[in-house]
C-alpha cells in the first residue's frame, strides 16, 4: 500500500490552491486504489480527475487537476510503481478522454427537449407543476446548451432580447457582441422576462421578484450573480439526483449542445466527423481539441443509444 502522505511532502513548495488539489487527489486515490491497485489502468487514472463518482468535470477543473495528476505519476515513476510509458500516457490525456461513462449517463442528454422535460419532471415530484415553476433553471439550461457561459448570464439584460429573431445579444470578455439564436426555446427566456413572482425550489414558497433591467434576478436582488446561479443549480441537483440519478451540469450542457449540433449536421450532410472536420466547423478550436470532441461524440451516441 502506497503512503500518499509521502507524495504530499513532495508538494510542499506548491501554491496553496495546488496543494489543496494535491490533498483532494490523494483522498480520491485512496478511494480508487483501495479496490483496484493497478496504477497503470487508464480507467483508474481518469477517475482521479473526479472528486467523486457523482461529480462532473469542467475544462478549467481538468487543467488544474492535470498538473497535479502529472506530478503524482512522475512521483510514482520515481518510486518504480509505474513505467515511463504510463507517465507519457498521463501527459497526453485530454479532457474528452477523461469524461466518463458515468458522467455522460448522469449529466448528458439526447436533446434539449429532454433537458427541459427532466427539469419539469423533478418539479412535479416536488409539487411544482405550473408553467412558471423552475423556469429559471430551464432558462439557464437553454442558454448553456446554446454556448452561453455562466459568467455571461448575470449581465444579460431584458434589452438584449430580440423578439423578432428569437435571439439574445451576448457580450464576451473582450466586449464583442454576438447574437445567439434560440429557436423555439426563446419562449422560455421571454416568459422569464415577464414573470413578477415564482415558487422557490424545493420549498414551493411563493416569492415576489423586484422590477429590474436584468433577465436573472432573485427576491432579494435585482440581478443574480454567477455564484447565485451555481447555487440554484446545486439545490436542484440535490433533489434531482436522489429522485432520478440525473443532474444538470452547465459545463456538460455546453458540450452537449455542440454534440447535438454535430449530430444534426451529420444527419443533414452525411459528414464524417472521425477526423474532427465537423467540430472545427462548429467551434473555433485547434485540431487536437477537434479530435477530442469527435471521440466524445462517439461516446455520447453509444452510451445514450443515439442513432
XYZ file of C-alpha atoms in Angstrom:
307
model
C 0.000 0.000 0.000
C 1.422 3.360 -1.022
C 1.638 6.124 1.580
C 0.176 9.180 -0.183
C 1.458 11.443 2.594
C 4.922 10.973 1.072
C 3.616 12.499 -2.158
C 2.147 15.454 -0.239
C 5.572 16.046 1.321
C 6.908 16.436 -2.227
C 4.254 19.118 -2.855
C 5.203 21.490 -0.038
C 6.504 24.134 -2.447
C 3.285 24.291 -4.468
C 0.907 27.254 -4.327
C -1.884 26.890 -1.755
C -4.578 26.105 -4.334
C -2.358 23.435 -5.955
C -1.643 21.965 -2.537
C -5.383 21.717 -1.909
C -5.772 19.908 -5.252
C -2.973 17.523 -4.246
C -4.751 16.706 -0.967
C -8.037 16.078 -2.807
C -6.216 13.857 -5.305
C -4.681 11.785 -2.505
C -8.083 11.323 -0.896
C -9.556 10.246 -4.223
C -6.586 7.958 -4.959
C -7.157 6.244 -1.612
C -10.777 5.515 -2.615
C -9.921 4.282 -6.116
C -6.859 2.157 -5.464
C -8.290 0.538 -2.340
C -10.488 -1.511 -4.687
C -8.072 -1.897 -7.592
C -4.402 -1.076 -7.072
C -3.493 -1.059 -10.778
C -1.981 2.420 -11.121
C -1.460 1.918 -14.867
C -5.109 1.212 -15.701
C -6.484 4.100 -17.822
C -9.914 3.942 -16.164
C -8.325 4.375 -12.722
C -6.255 7.313 -13.980
C -9.333 9.008 -15.457
C -11.228 8.622 -12.174
C -8.571 10.712 -10.398
C -9.937 13.798 -12.176
C -13.321 13.447 -10.413
C -13.878 14.388 -6.777
C -16.487 11.608 -6.561
C -18.334 9.121 -8.749
C -21.266 11.572 -8.914
C -19.385 14.721 -9.918
C -18.915 16.402 -13.289
C -15.772 17.947 -14.737
C -15.304 21.394 -16.294
C -12.500 22.416 -18.631
C -10.855 24.659 -16.008
C -11.053 21.901 -13.358
C -9.449 19.457 -15.779
C -6.410 21.641 -16.484
C -5.875 22.444 -12.797
C -6.029 18.776 -11.878
C -3.948 17.563 -14.802
C -0.941 19.411 -13.398
C -1.289 17.564 -10.071
C -2.096 14.173 -11.633
C 1.014 14.519 -13.808
C 3.161 15.324 -10.746
C 1.623 12.339 -8.962
C 2.539 9.950 -11.787
C 6.032 11.378 -12.095
C 6.414 10.630 -8.371
C 5.029 7.088 -8.870
C 7.556 6.600 -11.659
C 10.422 7.597 -9.340
C 9.084 5.058 -6.840
C 9.077 2.455 -9.670
C 5.345 1.900 -9.286
C 4.615 2.807 -12.936
C 6.713 2.905 -16.087
C 7.738 5.971 -18.066
C 5.172 4.931 -20.694
C 2.383 5.479 -18.141
C 3.746 8.965 -17.349
C 3.722 9.748 -21.081
C 0.123 8.479 -21.256
C -0.879 10.898 -18.478
C 0.972 13.760 -20.227
C -1.167 13.234 -23.346
C -4.566 12.921 -21.650
C -7.225 15.324 -22.975
C -10.475 16.410 -21.356
C -12.562 14.322 -23.756
C -10.563 11.204 -22.809
C -11.379 11.707 -19.140
C -15.120 12.347 -19.406
C -16.509 9.127 -18.026
C -19.354 6.826 -18.963
C -20.789 7.701 -15.548
C -20.738 11.448 -16.257
C -22.350 11.028 -19.678
C -25.169 8.883 -18.266
C -25.800 11.351 -15.402
C -25.132 14.795 -16.950
C -25.707 14.423 -20.701
C -28.949 14.284 -22.697
C -30.138 13.272 -26.166
C -31.523 16.747 -26.931
C -32.622 19.963 -25.244
C -36.272 18.896 -25.046
C -35.131 16.014 -22.847
C -33.372 18.506 -20.534
C -36.492 20.684 -20.242
C -38.743 17.668 -19.644
C -36.375 16.341 -16.976
C -36.485 19.653 -15.084
C -40.301 19.629 -15.245
C -40.381 16.021 -14.041
C -38.286 16.898 -10.984
C -40.571 19.867 -10.305
C -43.703 17.716 -10.434
C -42.193 15.315 -7.885
C -41.847 18.306 -5.524
C -45.365 19.591 -6.211
C -44.281 22.301 -8.697
C -46.130 21.734 -11.953
C -47.027 25.261 -13.114
C -45.749 26.767 -16.382
C -43.520 29.202 -14.497
C -42.151 26.701 -11.975
C -38.372 26.096 -12.279
C -38.364 28.498 -15.222
C -35.049 29.978 -14.075
C -33.412 26.504 -14.141
C -34.834 25.867 -17.601
C -33.561 29.187 -18.947
C -30.067 28.703 -17.526
C -30.016 25.263 -19.182
C -31.225 26.641 -22.522
C -28.512 29.303 -22.525
C -25.751 26.853 -21.536
C -26.861 24.456 -24.295
C -26.512 27.308 -26.793
C -22.958 28.097 -25.700
C -23.510 30.923 -23.210
C -21.201 30.622 -20.202
C -22.398 31.065 -16.628
C -20.098 34.108 -16.268
C -22.042 35.822 -19.069
C -25.531 35.117 -17.731
C -25.665 37.706 -14.886
C -25.007 40.503 -17.427
C -27.942 39.606 -19.680
C -30.457 42.453 -19.858
C -34.075 42.494 -20.928
C -32.959 44.914 -23.660
C -30.664 42.178 -25.049
C -33.676 40.130 -26.107
C -34.693 40.137 -29.783
C -38.310 39.032 -30.172
C -38.232 39.372 -33.972
C -35.351 36.901 -34.416
C -35.831 34.638 -31.343
C -32.300 35.503 -30.216
C -30.390 37.217 -27.428
C -27.360 39.507 -27.612
C -24.370 38.340 -25.566
C -21.075 40.076 -24.749
C -17.807 38.186 -24.320
C -14.780 39.092 -22.178
C -13.375 41.270 -24.969
C -16.544 43.344 -25.159
C -17.561 41.864 -28.507
C -21.247 41.206 -29.063
C -22.802 38.190 -30.724
C -26.379 37.192 -31.394
C -27.374 33.723 -30.168
C -30.352 32.172 -31.940
C -32.507 30.178 -29.504
C -35.220 28.949 -31.886
C -38.367 27.719 -30.069
C -36.573 27.825 -26.716
C -36.634 31.624 -26.873
C -40.162 31.261 -25.477
C -38.743 30.196 -22.099
C -36.497 33.275 -21.991
C -39.405 35.531 -22.953
C -41.589 34.058 -20.238
C -38.854 34.533 -17.615
C -38.590 38.219 -18.573
C -42.300 38.743 -17.843
C -42.840 36.978 -14.522
C -43.096 39.027 -11.307
C -43.223 36.138 -8.855
C -42.278 32.476 -8.701
C -42.253 29.476 -6.386
C -38.882 28.641 -4.856
C -37.365 25.203 -5.230
C -37.716 22.881 -3.418
C -39.764 24.797 -0.824
C -42.583 25.832 -3.174
C -42.795 29.169 -1.331
C -44.251 31.961 -3.475
C -41.839 34.898 -3.706
C -42.043 38.242 -5.494
C -39.293 39.395 -7.843
C -38.086 43.008 -7.996
C -38.532 45.137 -11.088
C -35.160 45.048 -12.820
C -33.384 45.535 -16.157
C -31.660 42.143 -15.695
C -33.002 38.853 -17.012
C -31.946 36.833 -13.952
C -32.919 38.175 -10.530
C -33.812 36.943 -7.068
C -36.339 38.061 -4.441
C -33.548 39.886 -2.610
C -31.523 41.309 -5.511
C -32.262 42.936 -8.851
C -29.733 40.609 -10.507
C -28.446 37.088 -9.886
C -24.664 36.593 -9.741
C -22.772 33.657 -11.250
C -22.466 32.214 -7.737
C -26.195 32.651 -7.271
C -26.856 30.736 -10.488
C -24.449 27.990 -9.379
C -26.278 27.650 -6.047
C -29.572 27.491 -7.930
C -28.305 24.507 -9.919
C -26.772 22.859 -6.837
C -30.062 22.997 -4.926
C -31.862 21.498 -7.909
C -29.300 18.697 -8.275
C -29.549 17.738 -4.602
C -33.167 16.736 -5.227
C -32.826 15.584 -8.845
C -30.024 13.086 -8.260
C -31.847 11.389 -5.388
C -35.047 11.148 -7.440
C -33.721 10.130 -10.864
C -29.940 9.635 -10.698
C -29.581 12.540 -13.181
C -28.170 16.064 -12.832
C -27.820 19.398 -14.586
C -24.186 20.364 -15.255
C -23.711 23.650 -17.134
C -20.267 22.685 -18.435
C -21.704 19.380 -19.673
C -24.698 21.148 -21.270
C -22.325 23.455 -23.152
C -20.525 20.422 -24.625
C -23.844 18.617 -25.076
C -25.104 21.450 -27.274
C -22.037 21.119 -29.516
C -22.508 17.352 -29.730
C -26.135 17.788 -30.759
C -25.147 20.267 -33.493
C -22.622 17.719 -34.735
C -25.357 15.085 -34.767
C -27.728 17.342 -36.732
C -25.074 18.180 -39.321
C -24.056 14.558 -39.584
C -27.663 13.655 -40.387
C -28.243 16.571 -42.761
C -24.984 16.430 -44.720
C -23.677 12.943 -44.134
C -20.343 14.371 -42.957
C -17.634 12.190 -41.471
C -16.701 13.528 -38.037
C -13.976 10.955 -37.368
C -11.300 13.423 -38.488
C -12.677 16.294 -36.451
C -13.547 18.412 -39.509
C -17.152 18.833 -38.403
C -16.081 20.107 -34.986
C -13.851 22.795 -36.475
C -16.869 23.976 -38.463
C -18.876 24.442 -35.264
C -16.386 25.883 -32.785
C -13.144 27.813 -33.060
C -10.609 25.267 -31.827
C -7.313 23.611 -32.730
C -7.074 20.172 -34.363
C -6.336 18.180 -31.170
C -9.392 19.702 -29.476
C -11.482 18.872 -32.556
C -10.320 15.255 -32.480
C -11.182 15.097 -28.771
C -14.730 16.268 -29.440
C -15.046 13.704 -32.216
C -14.126 10.989 -29.696
C -16.631 12.344 -27.153
C -19.290 12.389 -29.894
C -18.891 8.634 -30.342
C -19.109 8.032 -26.578
C -22.244 10.190 -26.284
C -24.068 8.359 -29.086
C -23.088 4.933 -27.798
C -23.940 5.455 -24.121
C -27.247 7.276 -24.701
C -28.093 4.947 -27.626
C -28.495 7.731 -30.177
C -28.909 6.535 -33.756
